[in-house]
JSON list of C-alpha atoms and ligand atoms in Angstrom, two decimals:
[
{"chain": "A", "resi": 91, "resn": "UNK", "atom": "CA", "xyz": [21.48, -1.43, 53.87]},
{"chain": "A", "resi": 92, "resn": "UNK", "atom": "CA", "xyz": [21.33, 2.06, 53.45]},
{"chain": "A", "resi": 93, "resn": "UNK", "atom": "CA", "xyz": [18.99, 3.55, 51.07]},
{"chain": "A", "resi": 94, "resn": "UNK", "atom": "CA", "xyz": [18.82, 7.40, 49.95]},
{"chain": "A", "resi": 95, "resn": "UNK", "atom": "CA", "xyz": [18.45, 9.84, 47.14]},
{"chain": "A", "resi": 96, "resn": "UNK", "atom": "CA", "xyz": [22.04, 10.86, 47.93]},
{"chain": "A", "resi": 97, "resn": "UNK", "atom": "CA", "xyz": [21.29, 14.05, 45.74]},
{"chain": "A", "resi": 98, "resn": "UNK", "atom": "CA", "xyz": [24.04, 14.72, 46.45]},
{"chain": "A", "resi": 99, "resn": "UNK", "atom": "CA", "xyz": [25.78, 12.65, 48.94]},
{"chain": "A", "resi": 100, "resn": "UNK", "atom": "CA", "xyz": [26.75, 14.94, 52.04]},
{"chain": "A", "resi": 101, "resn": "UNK", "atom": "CA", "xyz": [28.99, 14.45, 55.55]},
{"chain": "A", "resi": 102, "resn": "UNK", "atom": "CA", "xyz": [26.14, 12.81, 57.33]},
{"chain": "A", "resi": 103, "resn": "UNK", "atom": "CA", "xyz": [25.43, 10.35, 54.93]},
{"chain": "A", "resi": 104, "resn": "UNK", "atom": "CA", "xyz": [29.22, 9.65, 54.97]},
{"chain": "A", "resi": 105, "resn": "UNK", "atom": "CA", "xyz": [29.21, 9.88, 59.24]},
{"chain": "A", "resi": 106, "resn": "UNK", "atom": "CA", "xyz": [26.09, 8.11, 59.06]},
{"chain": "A", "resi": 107, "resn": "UNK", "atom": "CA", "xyz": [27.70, 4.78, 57.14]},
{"chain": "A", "resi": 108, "resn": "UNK", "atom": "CA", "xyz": [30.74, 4.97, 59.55]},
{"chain": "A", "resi": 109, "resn": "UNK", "atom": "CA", "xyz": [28.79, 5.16, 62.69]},
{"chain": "A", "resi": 110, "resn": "UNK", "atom": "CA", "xyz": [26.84, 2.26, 61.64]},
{"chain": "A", "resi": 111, "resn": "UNK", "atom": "CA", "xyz": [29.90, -0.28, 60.28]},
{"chain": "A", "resi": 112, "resn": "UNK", "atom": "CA", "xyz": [31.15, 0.51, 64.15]},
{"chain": "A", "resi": 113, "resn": "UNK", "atom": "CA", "xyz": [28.23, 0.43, 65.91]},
{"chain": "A", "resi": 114, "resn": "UNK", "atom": "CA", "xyz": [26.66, -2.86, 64.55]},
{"chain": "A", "resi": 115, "resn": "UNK", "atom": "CA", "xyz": [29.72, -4.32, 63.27]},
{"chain": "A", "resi": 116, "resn": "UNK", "atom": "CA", "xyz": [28.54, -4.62, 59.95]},
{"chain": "A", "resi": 117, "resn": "UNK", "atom": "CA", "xyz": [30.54, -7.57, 57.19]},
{"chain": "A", "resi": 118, "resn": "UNK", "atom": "CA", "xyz": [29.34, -5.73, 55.00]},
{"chain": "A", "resi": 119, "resn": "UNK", "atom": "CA", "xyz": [27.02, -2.02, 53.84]},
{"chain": "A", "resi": 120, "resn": "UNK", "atom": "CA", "xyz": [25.06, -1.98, 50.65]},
{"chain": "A", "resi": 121, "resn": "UNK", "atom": "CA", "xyz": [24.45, 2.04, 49.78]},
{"chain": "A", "resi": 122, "resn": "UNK", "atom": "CA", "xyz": [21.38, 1.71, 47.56]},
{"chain": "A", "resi": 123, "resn": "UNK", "atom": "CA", "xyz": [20.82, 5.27, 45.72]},
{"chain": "A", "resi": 124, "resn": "UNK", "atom": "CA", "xyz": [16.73, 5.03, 44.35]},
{"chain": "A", "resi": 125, "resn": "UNK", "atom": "CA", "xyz": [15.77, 4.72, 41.49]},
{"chain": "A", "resi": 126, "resn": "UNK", "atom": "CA", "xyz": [12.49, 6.60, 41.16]},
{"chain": "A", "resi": 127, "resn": "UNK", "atom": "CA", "xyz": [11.76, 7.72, 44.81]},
{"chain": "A", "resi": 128, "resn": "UNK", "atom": "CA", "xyz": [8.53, 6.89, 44.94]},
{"chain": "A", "resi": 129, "resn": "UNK", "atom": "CA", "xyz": [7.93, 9.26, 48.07]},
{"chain": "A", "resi": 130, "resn": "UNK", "atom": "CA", "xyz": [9.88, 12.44, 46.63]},
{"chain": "A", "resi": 131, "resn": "UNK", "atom": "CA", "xyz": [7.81, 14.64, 44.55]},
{"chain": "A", "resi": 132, "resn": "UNK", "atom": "CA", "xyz": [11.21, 16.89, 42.79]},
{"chain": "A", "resi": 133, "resn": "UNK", "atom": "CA", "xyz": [13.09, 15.30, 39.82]},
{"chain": "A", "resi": 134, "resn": "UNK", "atom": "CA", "xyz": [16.63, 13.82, 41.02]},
{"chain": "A", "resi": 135, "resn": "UNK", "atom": "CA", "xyz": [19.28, 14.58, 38.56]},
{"chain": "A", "resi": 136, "resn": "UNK", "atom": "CA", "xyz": [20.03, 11.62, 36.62]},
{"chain": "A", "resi": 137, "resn": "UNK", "atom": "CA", "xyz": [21.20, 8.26, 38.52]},
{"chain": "A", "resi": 138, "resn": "UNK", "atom": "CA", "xyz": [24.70, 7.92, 36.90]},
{"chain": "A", "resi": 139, "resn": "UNK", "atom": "CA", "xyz": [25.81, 11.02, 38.88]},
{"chain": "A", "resi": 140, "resn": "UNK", "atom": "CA", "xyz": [24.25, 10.34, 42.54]},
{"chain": "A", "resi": 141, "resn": "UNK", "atom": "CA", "xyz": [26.15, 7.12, 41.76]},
{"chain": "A", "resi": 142, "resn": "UNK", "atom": "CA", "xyz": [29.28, 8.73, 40.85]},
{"chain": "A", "resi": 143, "resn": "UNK", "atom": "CA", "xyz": [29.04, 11.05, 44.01]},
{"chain": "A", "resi": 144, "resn": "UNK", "atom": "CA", "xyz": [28.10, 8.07, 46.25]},
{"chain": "A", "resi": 145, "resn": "UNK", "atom": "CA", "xyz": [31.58, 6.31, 45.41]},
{"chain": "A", "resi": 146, "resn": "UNK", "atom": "CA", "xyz": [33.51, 9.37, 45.92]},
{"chain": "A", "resi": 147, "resn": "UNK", "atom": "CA", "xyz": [31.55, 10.13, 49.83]},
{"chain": "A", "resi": 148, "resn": "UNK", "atom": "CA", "xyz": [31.75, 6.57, 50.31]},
{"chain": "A", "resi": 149, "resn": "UNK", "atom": "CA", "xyz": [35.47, 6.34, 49.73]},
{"chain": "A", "resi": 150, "resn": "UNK", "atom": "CA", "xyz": [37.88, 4.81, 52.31]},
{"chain": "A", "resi": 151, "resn": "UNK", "atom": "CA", "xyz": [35.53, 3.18, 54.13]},
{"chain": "A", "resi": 152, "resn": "UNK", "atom": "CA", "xyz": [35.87, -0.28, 54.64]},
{"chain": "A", "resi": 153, "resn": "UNK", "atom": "CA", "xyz": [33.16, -3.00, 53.81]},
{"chain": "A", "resi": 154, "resn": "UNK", "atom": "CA", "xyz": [31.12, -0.66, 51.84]},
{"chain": "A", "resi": 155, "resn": "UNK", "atom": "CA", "xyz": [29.55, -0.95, 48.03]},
{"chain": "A", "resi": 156, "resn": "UNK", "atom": "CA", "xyz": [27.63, 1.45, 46.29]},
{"chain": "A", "resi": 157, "resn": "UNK", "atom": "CA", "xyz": [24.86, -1.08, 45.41]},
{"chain": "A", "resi": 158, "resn": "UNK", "atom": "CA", "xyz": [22.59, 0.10, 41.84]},
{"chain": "A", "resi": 159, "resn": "UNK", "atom": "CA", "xyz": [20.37, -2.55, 42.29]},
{"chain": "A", "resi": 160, "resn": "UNK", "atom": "CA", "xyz": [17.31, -0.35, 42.88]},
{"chain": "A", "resi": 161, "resn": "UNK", "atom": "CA", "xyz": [18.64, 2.03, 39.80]},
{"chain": "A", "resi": 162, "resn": "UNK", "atom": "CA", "xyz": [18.26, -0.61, 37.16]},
{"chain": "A", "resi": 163, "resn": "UNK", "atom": "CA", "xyz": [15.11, -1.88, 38.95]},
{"chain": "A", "resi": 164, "resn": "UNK", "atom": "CA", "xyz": [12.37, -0.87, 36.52]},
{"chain": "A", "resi": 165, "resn": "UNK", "atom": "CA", "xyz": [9.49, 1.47, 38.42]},
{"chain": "A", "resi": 166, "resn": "UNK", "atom": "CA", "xyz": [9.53, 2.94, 41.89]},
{"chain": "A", "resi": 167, "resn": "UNK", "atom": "CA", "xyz": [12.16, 1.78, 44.41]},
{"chain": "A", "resi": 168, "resn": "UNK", "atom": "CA", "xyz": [10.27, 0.25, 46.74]},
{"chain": "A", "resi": 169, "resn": "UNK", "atom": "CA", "xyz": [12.96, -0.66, 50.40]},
{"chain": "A", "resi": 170, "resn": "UNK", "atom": "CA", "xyz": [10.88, -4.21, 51.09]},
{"chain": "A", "resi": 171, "resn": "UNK", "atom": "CA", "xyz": [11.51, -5.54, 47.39]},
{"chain": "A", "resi": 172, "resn": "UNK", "atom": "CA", "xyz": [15.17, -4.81, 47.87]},
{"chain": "A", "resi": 173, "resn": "UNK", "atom": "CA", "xyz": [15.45, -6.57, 51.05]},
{"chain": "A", "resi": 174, "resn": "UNK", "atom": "CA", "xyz": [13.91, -9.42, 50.32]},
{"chain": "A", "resi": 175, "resn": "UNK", "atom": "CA", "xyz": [16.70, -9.91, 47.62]},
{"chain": "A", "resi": 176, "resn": "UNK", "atom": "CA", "xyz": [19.55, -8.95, 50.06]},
{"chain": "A", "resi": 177, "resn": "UNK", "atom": "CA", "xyz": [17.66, -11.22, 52.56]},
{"chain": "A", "resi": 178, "resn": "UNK", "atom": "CA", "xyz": [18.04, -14.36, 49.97]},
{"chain": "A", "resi": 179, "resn": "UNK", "atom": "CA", "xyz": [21.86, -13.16, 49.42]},
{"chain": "A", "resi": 180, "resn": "UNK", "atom": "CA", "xyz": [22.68, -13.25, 53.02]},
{"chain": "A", "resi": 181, "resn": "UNK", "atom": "CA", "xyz": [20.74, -16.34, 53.84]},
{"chain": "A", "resi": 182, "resn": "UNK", "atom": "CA", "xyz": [20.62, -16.71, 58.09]},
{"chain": "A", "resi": 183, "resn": "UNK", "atom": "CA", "xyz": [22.52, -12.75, 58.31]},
{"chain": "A", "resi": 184, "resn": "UNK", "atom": "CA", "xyz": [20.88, -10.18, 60.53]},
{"chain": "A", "resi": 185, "resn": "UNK", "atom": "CA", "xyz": [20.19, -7.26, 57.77]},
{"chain": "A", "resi": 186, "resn": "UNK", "atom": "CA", "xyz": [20.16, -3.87, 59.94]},
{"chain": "A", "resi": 187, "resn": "UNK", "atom": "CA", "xyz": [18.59, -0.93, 57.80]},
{"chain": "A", "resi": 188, "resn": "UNK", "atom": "CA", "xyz": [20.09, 2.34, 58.57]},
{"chain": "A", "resi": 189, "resn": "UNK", "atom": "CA", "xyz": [18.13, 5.74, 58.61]},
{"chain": "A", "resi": 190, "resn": "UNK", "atom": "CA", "xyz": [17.70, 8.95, 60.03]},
{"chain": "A", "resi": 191, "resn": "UNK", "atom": "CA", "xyz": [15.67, 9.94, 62.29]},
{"chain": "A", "resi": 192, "resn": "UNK", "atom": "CA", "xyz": [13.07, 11.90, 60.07]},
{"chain": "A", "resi": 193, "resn": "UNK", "atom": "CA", "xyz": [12.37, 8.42, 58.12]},
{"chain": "A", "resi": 194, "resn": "UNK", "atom": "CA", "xyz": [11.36, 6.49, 61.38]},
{"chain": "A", "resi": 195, "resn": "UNK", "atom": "CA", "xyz": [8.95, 8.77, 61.70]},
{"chain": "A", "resi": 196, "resn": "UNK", "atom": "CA", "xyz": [7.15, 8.64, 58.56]},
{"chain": "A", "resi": 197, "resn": "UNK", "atom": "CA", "xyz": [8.19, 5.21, 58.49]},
{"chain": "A", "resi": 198, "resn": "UNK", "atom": "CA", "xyz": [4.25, 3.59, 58.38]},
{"chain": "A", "resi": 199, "resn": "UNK", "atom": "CA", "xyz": [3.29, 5.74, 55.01]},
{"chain": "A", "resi": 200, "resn": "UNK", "atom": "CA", "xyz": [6.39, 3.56, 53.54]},
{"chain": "A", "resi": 201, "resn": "UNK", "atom": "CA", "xyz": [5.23, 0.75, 51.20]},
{"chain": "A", "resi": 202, "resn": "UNK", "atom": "CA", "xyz": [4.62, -2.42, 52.95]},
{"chain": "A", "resi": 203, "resn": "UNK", "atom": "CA", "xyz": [6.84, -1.11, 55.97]},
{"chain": "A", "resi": 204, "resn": "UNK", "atom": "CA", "xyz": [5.76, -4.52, 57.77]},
{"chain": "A", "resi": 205, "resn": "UNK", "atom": "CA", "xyz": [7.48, -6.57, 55.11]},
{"chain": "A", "resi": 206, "resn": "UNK", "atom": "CA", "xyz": [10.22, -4.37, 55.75]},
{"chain": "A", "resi": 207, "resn": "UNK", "atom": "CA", "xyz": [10.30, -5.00, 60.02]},
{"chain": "A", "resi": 208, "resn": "UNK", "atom": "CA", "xyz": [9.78, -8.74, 58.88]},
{"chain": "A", "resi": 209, "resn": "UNK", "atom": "CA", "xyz": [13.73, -8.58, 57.16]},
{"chain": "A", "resi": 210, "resn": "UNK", "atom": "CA", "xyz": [15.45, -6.08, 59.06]},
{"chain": "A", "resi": 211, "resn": "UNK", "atom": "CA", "xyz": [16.13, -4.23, 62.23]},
{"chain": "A", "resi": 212, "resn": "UNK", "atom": "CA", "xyz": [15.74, -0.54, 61.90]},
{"chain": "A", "resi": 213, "resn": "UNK", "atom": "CA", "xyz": [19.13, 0.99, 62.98]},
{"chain": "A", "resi": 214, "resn": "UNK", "atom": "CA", "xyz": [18.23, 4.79, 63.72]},
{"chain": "A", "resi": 215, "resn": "UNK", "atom": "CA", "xyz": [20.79, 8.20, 63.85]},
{"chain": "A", "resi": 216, "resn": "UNK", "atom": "CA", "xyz": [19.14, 11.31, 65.70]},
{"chain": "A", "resi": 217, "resn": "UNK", "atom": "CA", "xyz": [18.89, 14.23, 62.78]},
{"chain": "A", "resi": 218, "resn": "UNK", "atom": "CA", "xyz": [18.13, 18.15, 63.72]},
{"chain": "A", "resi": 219, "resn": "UNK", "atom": "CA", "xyz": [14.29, 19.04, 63.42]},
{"chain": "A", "resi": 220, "resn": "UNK", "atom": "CA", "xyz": [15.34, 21.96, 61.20]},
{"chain": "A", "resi": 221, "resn": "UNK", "atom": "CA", "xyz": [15.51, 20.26, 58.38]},
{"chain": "A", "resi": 222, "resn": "UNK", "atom": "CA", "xyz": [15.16, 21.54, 54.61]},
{"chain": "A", "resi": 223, "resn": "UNK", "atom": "CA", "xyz": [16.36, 24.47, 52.61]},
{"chain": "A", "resi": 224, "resn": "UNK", "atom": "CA", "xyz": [17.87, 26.79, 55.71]},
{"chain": "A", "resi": 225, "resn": "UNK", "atom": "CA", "xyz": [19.37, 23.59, 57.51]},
{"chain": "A", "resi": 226, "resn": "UNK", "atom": "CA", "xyz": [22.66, 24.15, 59.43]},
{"chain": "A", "resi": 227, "resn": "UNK", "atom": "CA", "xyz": [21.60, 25.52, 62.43]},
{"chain": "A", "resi": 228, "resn": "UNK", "atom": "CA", "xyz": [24.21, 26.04, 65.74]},
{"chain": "A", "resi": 229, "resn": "UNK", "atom": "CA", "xyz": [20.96, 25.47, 68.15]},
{"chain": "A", "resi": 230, "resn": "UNK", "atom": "CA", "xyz": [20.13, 21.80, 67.18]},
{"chain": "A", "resi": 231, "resn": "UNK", "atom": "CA", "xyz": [16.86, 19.77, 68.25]},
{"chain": "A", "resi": 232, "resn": "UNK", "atom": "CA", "xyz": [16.83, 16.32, 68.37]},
{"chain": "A", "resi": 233, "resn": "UNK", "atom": "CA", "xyz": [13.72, 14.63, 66.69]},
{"chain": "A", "resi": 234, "resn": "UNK", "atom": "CA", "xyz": [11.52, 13.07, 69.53]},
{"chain": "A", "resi": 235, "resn": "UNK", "atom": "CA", "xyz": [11.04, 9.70, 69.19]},
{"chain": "A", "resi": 236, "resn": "UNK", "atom": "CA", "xyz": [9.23, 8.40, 72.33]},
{"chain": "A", "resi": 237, "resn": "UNK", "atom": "CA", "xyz": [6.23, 8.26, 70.56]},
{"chain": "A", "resi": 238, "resn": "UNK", "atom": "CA", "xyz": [7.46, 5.50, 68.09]},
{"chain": "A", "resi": 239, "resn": "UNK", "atom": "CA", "xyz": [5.96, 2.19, 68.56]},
{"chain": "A", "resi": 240, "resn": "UNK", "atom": "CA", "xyz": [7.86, 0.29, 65.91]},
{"chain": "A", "resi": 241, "resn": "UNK", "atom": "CA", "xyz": [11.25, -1.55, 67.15]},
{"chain": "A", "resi": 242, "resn": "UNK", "atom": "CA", "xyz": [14.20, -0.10, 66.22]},
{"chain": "A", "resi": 243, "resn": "UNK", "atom": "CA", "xyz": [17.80, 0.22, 67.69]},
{"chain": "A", "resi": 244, "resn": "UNK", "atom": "CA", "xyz": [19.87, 3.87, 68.16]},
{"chain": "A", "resi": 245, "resn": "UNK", "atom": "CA", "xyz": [23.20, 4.69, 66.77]},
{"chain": "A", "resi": 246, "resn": "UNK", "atom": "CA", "xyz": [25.00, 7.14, 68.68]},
{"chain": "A", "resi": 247, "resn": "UNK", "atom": "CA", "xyz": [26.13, 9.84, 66.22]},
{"chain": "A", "resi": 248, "resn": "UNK", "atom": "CA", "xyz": [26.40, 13.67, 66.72]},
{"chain": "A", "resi": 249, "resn": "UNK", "atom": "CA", "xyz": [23.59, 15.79, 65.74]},
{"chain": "A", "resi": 250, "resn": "UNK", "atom": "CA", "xyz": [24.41, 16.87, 62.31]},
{"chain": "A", "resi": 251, "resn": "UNK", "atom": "CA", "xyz": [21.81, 19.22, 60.90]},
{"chain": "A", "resi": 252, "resn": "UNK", "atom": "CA", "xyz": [22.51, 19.04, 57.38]},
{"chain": "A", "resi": 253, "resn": "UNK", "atom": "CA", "xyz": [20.56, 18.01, 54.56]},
{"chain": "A", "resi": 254, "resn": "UNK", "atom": "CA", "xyz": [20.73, 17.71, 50.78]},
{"chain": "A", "resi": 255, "resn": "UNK", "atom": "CA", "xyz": [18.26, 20.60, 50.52]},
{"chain": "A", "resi": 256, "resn": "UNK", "atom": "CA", "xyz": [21.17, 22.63, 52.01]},
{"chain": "A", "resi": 257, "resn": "UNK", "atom": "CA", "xyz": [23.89, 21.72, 49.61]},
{"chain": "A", "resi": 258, "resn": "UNK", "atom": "CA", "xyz": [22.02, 22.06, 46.83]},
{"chain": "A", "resi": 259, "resn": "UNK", "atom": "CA", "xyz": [20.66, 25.71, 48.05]},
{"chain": "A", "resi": 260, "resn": "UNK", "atom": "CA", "xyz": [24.31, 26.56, 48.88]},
{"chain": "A", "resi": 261, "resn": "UNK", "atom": "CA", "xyz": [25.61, 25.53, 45.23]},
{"chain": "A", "resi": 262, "resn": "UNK", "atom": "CA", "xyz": [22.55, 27.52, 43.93]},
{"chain": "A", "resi": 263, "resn": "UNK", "atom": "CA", "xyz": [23.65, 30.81, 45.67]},
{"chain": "A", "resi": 264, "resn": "UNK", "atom": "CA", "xyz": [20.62, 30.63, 48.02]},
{"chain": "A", "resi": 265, "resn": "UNK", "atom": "CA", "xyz": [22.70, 30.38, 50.74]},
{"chain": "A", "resi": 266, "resn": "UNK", "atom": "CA", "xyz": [25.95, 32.10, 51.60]},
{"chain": "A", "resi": 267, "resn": "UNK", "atom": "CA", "xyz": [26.55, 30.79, 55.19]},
{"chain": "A", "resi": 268, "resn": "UNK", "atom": "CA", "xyz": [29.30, 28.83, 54.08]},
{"chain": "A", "resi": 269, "resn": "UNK", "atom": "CA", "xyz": [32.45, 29.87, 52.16]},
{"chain": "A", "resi": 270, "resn": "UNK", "atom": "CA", "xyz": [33.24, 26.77, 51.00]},
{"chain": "A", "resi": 271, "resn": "UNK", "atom": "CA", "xyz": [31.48, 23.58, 49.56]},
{"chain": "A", "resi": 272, "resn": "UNK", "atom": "CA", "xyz": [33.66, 21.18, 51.48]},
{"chain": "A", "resi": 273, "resn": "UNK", "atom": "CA", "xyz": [32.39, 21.75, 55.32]},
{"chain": "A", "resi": 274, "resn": "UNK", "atom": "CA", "xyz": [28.56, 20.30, 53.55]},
{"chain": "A", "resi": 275, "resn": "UNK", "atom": "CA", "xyz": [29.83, 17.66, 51.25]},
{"chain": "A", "resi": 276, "resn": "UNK", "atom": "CA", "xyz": [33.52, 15.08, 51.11]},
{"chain": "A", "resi": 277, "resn": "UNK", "atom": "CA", "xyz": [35.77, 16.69, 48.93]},
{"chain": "A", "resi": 278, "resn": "UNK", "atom": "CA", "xyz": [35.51, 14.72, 46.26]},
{"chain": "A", "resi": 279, "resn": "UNK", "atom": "CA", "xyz": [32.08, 15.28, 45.80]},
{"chain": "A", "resi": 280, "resn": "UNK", "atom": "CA", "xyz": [31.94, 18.97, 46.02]},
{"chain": "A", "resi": 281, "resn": "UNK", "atom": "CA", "xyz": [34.78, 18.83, 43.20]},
{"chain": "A", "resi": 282, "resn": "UNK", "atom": "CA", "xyz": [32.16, 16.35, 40.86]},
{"chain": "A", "resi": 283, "resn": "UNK", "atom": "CA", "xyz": [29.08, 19.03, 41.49]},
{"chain": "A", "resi": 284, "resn": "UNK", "atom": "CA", "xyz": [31.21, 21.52, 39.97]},
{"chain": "A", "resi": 285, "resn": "UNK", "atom": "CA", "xyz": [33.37, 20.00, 37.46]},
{"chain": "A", "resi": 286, "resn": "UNK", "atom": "CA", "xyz": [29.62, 18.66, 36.51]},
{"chain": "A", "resi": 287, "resn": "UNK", "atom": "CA", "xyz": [28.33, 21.79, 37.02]},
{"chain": "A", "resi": 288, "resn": "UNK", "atom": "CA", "xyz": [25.21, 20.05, 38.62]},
{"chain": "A", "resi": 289, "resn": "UNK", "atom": "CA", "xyz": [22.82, 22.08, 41.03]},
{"chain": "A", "resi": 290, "resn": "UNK", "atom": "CA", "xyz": [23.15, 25.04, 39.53]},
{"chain": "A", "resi": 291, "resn": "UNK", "atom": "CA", "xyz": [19.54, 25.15, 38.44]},
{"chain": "A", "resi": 292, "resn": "UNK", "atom": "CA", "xyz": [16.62, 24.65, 40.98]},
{"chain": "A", "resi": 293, "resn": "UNK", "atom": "CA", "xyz": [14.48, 21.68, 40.01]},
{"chain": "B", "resi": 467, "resn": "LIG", "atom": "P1", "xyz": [16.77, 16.03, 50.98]},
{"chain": "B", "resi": 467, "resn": "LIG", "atom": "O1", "xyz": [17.20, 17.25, 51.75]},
{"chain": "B", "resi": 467, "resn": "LIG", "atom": "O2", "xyz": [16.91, 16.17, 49.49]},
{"chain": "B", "resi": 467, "resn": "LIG", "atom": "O3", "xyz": [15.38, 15.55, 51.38]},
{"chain": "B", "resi": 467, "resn": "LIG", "atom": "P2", "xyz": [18.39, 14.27, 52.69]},
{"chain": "B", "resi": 467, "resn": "LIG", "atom": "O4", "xyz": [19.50, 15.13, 53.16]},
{"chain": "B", "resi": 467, "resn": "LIG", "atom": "O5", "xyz": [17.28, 13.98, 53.66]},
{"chain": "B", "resi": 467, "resn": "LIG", "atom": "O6", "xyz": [17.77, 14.84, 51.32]},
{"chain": "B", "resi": 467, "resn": "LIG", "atom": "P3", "xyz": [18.40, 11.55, 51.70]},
{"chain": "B", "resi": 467, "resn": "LIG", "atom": "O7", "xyz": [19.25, 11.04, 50.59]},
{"chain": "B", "resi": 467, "resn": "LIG", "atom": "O8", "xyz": [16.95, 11.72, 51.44]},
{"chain": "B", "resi": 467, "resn": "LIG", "atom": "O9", "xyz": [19.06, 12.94, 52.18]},
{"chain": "B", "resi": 467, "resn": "LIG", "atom": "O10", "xyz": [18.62, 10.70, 53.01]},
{"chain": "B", "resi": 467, "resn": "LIG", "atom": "C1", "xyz": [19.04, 9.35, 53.03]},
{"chain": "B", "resi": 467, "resn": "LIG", "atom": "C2", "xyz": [19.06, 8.86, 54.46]},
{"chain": "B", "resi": 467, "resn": "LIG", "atom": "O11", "xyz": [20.02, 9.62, 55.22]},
{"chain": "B", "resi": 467, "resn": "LIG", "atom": "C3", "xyz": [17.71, 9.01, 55.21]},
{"chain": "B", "resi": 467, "resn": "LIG", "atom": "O12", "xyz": [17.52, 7.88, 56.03]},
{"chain": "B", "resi": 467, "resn": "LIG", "atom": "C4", "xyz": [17.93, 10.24, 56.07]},
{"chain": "B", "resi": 467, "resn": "LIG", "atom": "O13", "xyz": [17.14, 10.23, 57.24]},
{"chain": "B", "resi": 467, "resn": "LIG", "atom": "C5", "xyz": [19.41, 10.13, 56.40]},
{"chain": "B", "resi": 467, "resn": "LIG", "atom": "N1", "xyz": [19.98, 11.45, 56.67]},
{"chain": "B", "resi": 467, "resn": "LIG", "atom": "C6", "xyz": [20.14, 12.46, 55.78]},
{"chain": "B", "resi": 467, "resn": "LIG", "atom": "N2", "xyz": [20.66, 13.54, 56.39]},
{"chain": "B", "resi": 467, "resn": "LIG", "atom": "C7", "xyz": [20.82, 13.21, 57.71]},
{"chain": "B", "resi": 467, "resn": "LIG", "atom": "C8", "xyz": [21.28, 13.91, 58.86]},
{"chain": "B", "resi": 467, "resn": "LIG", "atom": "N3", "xyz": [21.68, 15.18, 58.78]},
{"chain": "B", "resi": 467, "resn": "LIG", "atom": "N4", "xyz": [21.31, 13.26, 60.04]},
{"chain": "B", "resi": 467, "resn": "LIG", "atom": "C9", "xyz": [20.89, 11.98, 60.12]},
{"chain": "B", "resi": 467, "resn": "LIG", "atom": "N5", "xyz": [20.43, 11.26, 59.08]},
{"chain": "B", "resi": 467, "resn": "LIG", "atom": "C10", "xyz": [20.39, 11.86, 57.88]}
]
């Protein structure tokens, strides 16, 4: 599984899926968008949209559903609840859970993260320590994880210092460094943000 705001969906989300169905050899990847994040303190713009996005970054990729399990959930999204259910679907199958870098590390403030090591490997990309608001940097630092004591496995993608924060500061007018939408998010989302006008606002 792989679990995210998505708000929006952006190209190392997308790179992120693909390097993992290689990688692991994955039958099969569930993209769960949250419901409530439980952990993220801003308002997501509503569900039906980071859905919408999430089929059009997803696209073309084979093996892959956009899974809205934790959106009709009622309360927070917590990752342990949904595993146990994709656990019961998949009866005997390894279930690898894929995140970034930045995740591991707060991974022990997550809600009953040990019920969570109990169902699934952790399957871990390298992201940029720049994160957040001014993230596309040309100098990028990996995180350091040699002080992790939880086991996980790497995925070997390319440092890709990008972040949700960015797109939506970029579709604000925050940030000019790029000309065009496209080189942060697929194409098909970048043409949803602004036939939806979404972003436009800060929340
Ligand atoms: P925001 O900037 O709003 O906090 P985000 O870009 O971190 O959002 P999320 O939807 O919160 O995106 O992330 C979902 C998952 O994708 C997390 O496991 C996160 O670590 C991973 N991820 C997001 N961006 C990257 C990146 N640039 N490199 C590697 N992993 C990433």
């Amino acid at each position: 599984m792989f679990g995210g705001a998505f708000d929006p969906p952006h190209w190392a989300h997308r790179n992120l899926a693909e390097t993992a169905l290689k990688q692991l050899g994955l039958d099969q990847l569930h993209i769960l968008p949250t419901g409530q994040a439980w952990h993220k303190t801003r308002v997501l713009i509503p569900a039906e949209h980071r859905v919408a996005m999430c089929e059009r970054a997803f696209a073309g990729l084979p093996r892959v559903l956009v899974d809205q399990r934790e959106i009709r959930r009622d309360g927070p999204s917590y990752t342990a609840d949904t595993l146990r259910e994709l656990a019961a679907e998949y009866p005997g199958a390894q279930i690898f859970l894929v995140l970034g870098a930045d995740q591991l590390l707060a991974f022990k403030t997550w809600v009953r993260w040990q019920e969570v090591l109990q169902c699934a490997t952790l399957a871990v990309a390298n992201r940029g320590v720049n994160i957040g608001a001014e993230a596309v940097s040309d100098s990028q630092v990996e995180q350091d994880l040699s002080g992790v004591d939880i086991p996980f496995t790497r995925l070997d993608m390319p440092l890709h210092n990008l972040s949700a924060t960015a797109v939506r500061a970029q579709v604000q007018g925050k940030s000019r460094r790029y000309p065009d939408l496209d080189v942060l998010v697929p194409e098909g989302v970048a043409r949803y943000i602004s036939e939806h006008h979404l972003y436009r606002h800060a929340t």
